[in-house]
Structure formats: structure tokens, C-alpha cells
């Protein structure tokens, strides 16, 4: 998940460690999804990377099937200070999370998954 961010110079190499450090303080998993993010000082350009897992993985104390890695720049967060809160609230709705889990279980192309995901989050 991190590779496209590094290859596009969207994040610094230290971003991964900042994500791991953040997870050690307070894990970002819900029930079926995880919302990791790192320190914005290591982000050159904001990007959301969606990881669709072929098999659920144990994340803290839950098995997650979908990971939303959020790389938000300090500039973006200055303009939208509540961005993480809005993002978290949208995904932590049990109905939304269940619909994402069911969506992940379907054999969809990445493009179809993204389109249906955006429909769920509206």
C-alpha cells in the first residue's frame, strides 16, 4: 500500500514509521476496516490508498478486510482541521462498515469497488 505513495514521492520514507508509531499509541481499526494514518510532516501530497485484502488480517483485536491508508499533508489539515474526525465518523457507522465488508467480499474490479464505495459514503 505504501509503495505507490513512495514511488510518486507523495510521502517521505519516514512516513511508514510514523504510521506504525501512531498505531502503537491508539490502533485505528474498527470492526472490519482500519484507518491508519501517519504524521503529516512526512506527506508531500495528500492521498487515500485503499487496500482490499484477499483474506482478513488480525489488526489489533479485530480481523479487517479493508484498509484505508490516509496520507494527509500538513497543508491540507491546516485548511480542514476536522478532516480525520469527519473521515473516522463516516467509516465508523456500523451500517457503513457492514456495507464495506459485504462490498469487499464481492469479486469486483478496483474501479467498480471505488465507485460503489463512494456511493456508500454519500
mmCIF file of C-alpha atoms in Angstrom:
data_model
loop_
_atom_site.group_PDB
_atom_site.id
_atom_site.type_symbol
_atom_site.label_atom_id
_atom_site.label_comp_id
_atom_site.label_asym_id
_atom_site.label_seq_id
_atom_site.Cartn_x
_atom_site.Cartn_y
_atom_site.Cartn_z
ATOM 1 C CA UNK A 1 0.000 0.000 0.000
ATOM 2 C CA UNK A 2 2.856 2.342 0.748
ATOM 3 C CA UNK A 3 4.789 1.690 -2.456
ATOM 4 C CA UNK A 4 2.641 3.885 -4.760
ATOM 5 C CA UNK A 5 2.982 6.739 -2.277
ATOM 6 C CA UNK A 6 6.764 6.380 -2.186
ATOM 7 C CA UNK A 7 7.136 5.948 -5.944
ATOM 8 C CA UNK A 8 5.075 9.055 -6.584
ATOM 9 C CA UNK A 9 7.087 10.995 -3.971
ATOM 10 C CA UNK A 10 3.817 11.686 -2.180
ATOM 11 C CA UNK A 11 5.330 10.706 1.173
ATOM 12 C CA UNK A 12 8.798 10.543 2.690
ATOM 13 C CA UNK A 13 10.307 7.168 3.601
ATOM 14 C CA UNK A 14 9.795 8.001 7.296
ATOM 15 C CA UNK A 15 6.020 8.074 6.767
ATOM 16 C CA UNK A 16 5.687 4.308 7.345
ATOM 17 C CA UNK A 17 7.378 4.512 10.739
ATOM 18 C CA UNK A 18 5.081 7.388 11.684
ATOM 19 C CA UNK A 19 2.070 5.201 10.762
ATOM 20 C CA UNK A 20 3.402 2.357 12.924
ATOM 21 C CA UNK A 21 4.145 4.764 15.781
ATOM 22 C CA UNK A 22 0.602 6.153 15.536
ATOM 23 C CA UNK A 23 -0.874 2.631 15.595
ATOM 24 C CA UNK A 24 1.122 1.773 18.727
ATOM 25 C CA UNK A 25 -0.424 4.759 20.530
ATOM 26 C CA UNK A 26 -4.016 4.093 19.522
ATOM 27 C CA UNK A 27 -4.948 1.464 16.920
ATOM 28 C CA UNK A 28 -7.151 2.710 14.100
ATOM 29 C CA UNK A 29 -9.078 -0.456 13.378
ATOM 30 C CA UNK A 30 -12.839 -0.572 13.718
ATOM 31 C CA UNK A 31 -14.549 -3.927 13.215
ATOM 32 C CA UNK A 32 -13.851 -4.824 9.577
ATOM 33 C CA UNK A 33 -11.760 -1.893 8.414
ATOM 34 C CA UNK A 34 -8.660 0.005 9.512
ATOM 35 C CA UNK A 35 -7.956 3.701 9.008
ATOM 36 C CA UNK A 36 -4.211 4.136 9.580
ATOM 37 C CA UNK A 37 -2.507 7.466 9.076
ATOM 38 C CA UNK A 38 0.883 8.935 9.817
ATOM 39 C CA UNK A 39 2.454 12.225 10.683
ATOM 40 C CA UNK A 40 1.533 14.909 8.127
ATOM 41 C CA UNK A 41 5.055 16.375 8.193
ATOM 42 C CA UNK A 42 6.141 13.352 6.118
ATOM 43 C CA UNK A 43 3.424 13.861 3.486
ATOM 44 C CA UNK A 44 4.245 15.839 0.335
ATOM 45 C CA UNK A 45 0.836 15.448 -1.321
ATOM 46 C CA UNK A 46 -2.377 14.079 0.180
ATOM 47 C CA UNK A 47 -3.688 10.729 -0.979
ATOM 48 C CA UNK A 48 -6.032 7.999 0.205
ATOM 49 C CA UNK A 49 -4.888 4.451 -0.611
ATOM 50 C CA UNK A 50 -7.445 1.657 -0.367
ATOM 51 C CA UNK A 51 -6.152 -1.818 0.399
ATOM 52 C CA UNK A 52 -8.559 -4.631 -0.355
ATOM 53 C CA UNK A 53 -7.330 -7.732 1.432
ATOM 54 C CA UNK A 54 -7.881 -11.151 -0.110
ATOM 55 C CA UNK A 55 -8.002 -12.621 3.413
ATOM 56 C CA UNK A 56 -8.822 -10.747 6.615
ATOM 57 C CA UNK A 57 -5.804 -9.926 8.784
ATOM 58 C CA UNK A 58 -5.657 -9.507 12.543
ATOM 59 C CA UNK A 59 -5.331 -5.800 13.292
ATOM 60 C CA UNK A 60 -5.057 -5.159 16.992
ATOM 61 C CA UNK A 61 -8.058 -7.204 18.187
ATOM 62 C CA UNK A 62 -10.232 -7.472 15.068
ATOM 63 C CA UNK A 63 -9.941 -9.093 11.657
ATOM 64 C CA UNK A 64 -10.032 -6.394 8.996
ATOM 65 C CA UNK A 65 -10.773 -6.916 5.318
ATOM 66 C CA UNK A 66 -10.149 -3.405 4.046
ATOM 67 C CA UNK A 67 -7.516 -0.799 4.931
ATOM 68 C CA UNK A 68 -7.796 2.902 4.132
ATOM 69 C CA UNK A 69 -4.313 4.432 4.434
ATOM 70 C CA UNK A 70 -4.712 8.167 4.725
ATOM 71 C CA UNK A 71 -1.725 10.350 3.859
ATOM 72 C CA UNK A 72 -2.792 13.910 4.645
ATOM 73 C CA UNK A 73 -0.381 16.797 4.244
ATOM 74 C CA UNK A 74 0.034 19.424 6.934
ATOM 75 C CA UNK A 75 -1.277 21.969 4.430
ATOM 76 C CA UNK A 76 -4.490 20.016 3.896
ATOM 77 C CA UNK A 77 -5.009 19.608 7.631
ATOM 78 C CA UNK A 78 -4.467 23.336 8.193
ATOM 79 C CA UNK A 79 -7.353 24.040 5.828
ATOM 80 C CA UNK A 80 -9.525 21.221 7.156
ATOM 81 C CA UNK A 81 -8.636 20.671 10.793
ATOM 82 C CA UNK A 82 -11.511 18.241 11.388
ATOM 83 C CA UNK A 83 -10.681 16.023 8.396
ATOM 84 C CA UNK A 84 -9.676 12.917 10.385
ATOM 85 C CA UNK A 85 -12.743 13.232 12.601
ATOM 86 C CA UNK A 86 -15.076 13.510 9.612
ATOM 87 C CA UNK A 87 -13.336 10.604 7.896
ATOM 88 C CA UNK A 88 -13.485 8.432 11.029
ATOM 89 C CA UNK A 89 -17.148 9.213 11.753
ATOM 90 C CA UNK A 90 -18.140 8.311 8.184
ATOM 91 C CA UNK A 91 -16.428 4.918 8.369
ATOM 92 C CA UNK A 92 -17.302 4.066 11.966
ATOM 93 C CA UNK A 93 -21.033 3.958 11.291
ATOM 94 C CA UNK A 94 -21.839 0.227 11.791
ATOM 95 C CA UNK A 95 -24.080 0.187 8.707
ATOM 96 C CA UNK A 96 -21.371 1.741 6.539
ATOM 97 C CA UNK A 97 -18.767 -0.652 7.873
ATOM 98 C CA UNK A 98 -21.006 -3.674 7.247
ATOM 99 C CA UNK A 99 -21.730 -2.495 3.698
ATOM 100 C CA UNK A 100 -17.996 -2.084 3.040
ATOM 101 C CA UNK A 101 -17.373 -5.611 4.346
ATOM 102 C CA UNK A 102 -20.048 -7.034 2.037
ATOM 103 C CA UNK A 103 -18.677 -4.990 -0.858
ATOM 104 C CA UNK A 104 -15.173 -6.329 -0.214
ATOM 105 C CA UNK A 105 -16.494 -9.904 -0.319
ATOM 106 C CA UNK A 106 -17.741 -9.418 -3.874
ATOM 107 C CA UNK A 107 -15.426 -10.135 -6.788
ATOM 108 C CA UNK A 108 -15.271 -6.588 -8.174
ATOM 109 C CA UNK A 109 -12.699 -4.715 -10.182
ATOM 110 C CA UNK A 110 -10.906 -1.956 -8.306
ATOM 111 C CA UNK A 111 -12.779 0.664 -10.315
ATOM 112 C CA UNK A 112 -16.197 -0.880 -9.575
ATOM 113 C CA UNK A 113 -15.249 -1.186 -5.898
ATOM 114 C CA UNK A 114 -14.287 2.516 -5.740
ATOM 115 C CA UNK A 115 -17.491 3.629 -7.428
ATOM 116 C CA UNK A 116 -19.676 1.580 -5.087
ATOM 117 C CA UNK A 117 -17.612 2.690 -2.087
ATOM 118 C CA UNK A 118 -18.193 6.352 -2.917
ATOM 119 C CA UNK A 119 -21.913 5.573 -3.248
ATOM 120 C CA UNK A 120 -21.911 4.038 0.252
ATOM 121 C CA UNK A 121 -20.150 7.056 1.749
ATOM 122 C CA UNK A 122 -22.517 9.652 0.325
#
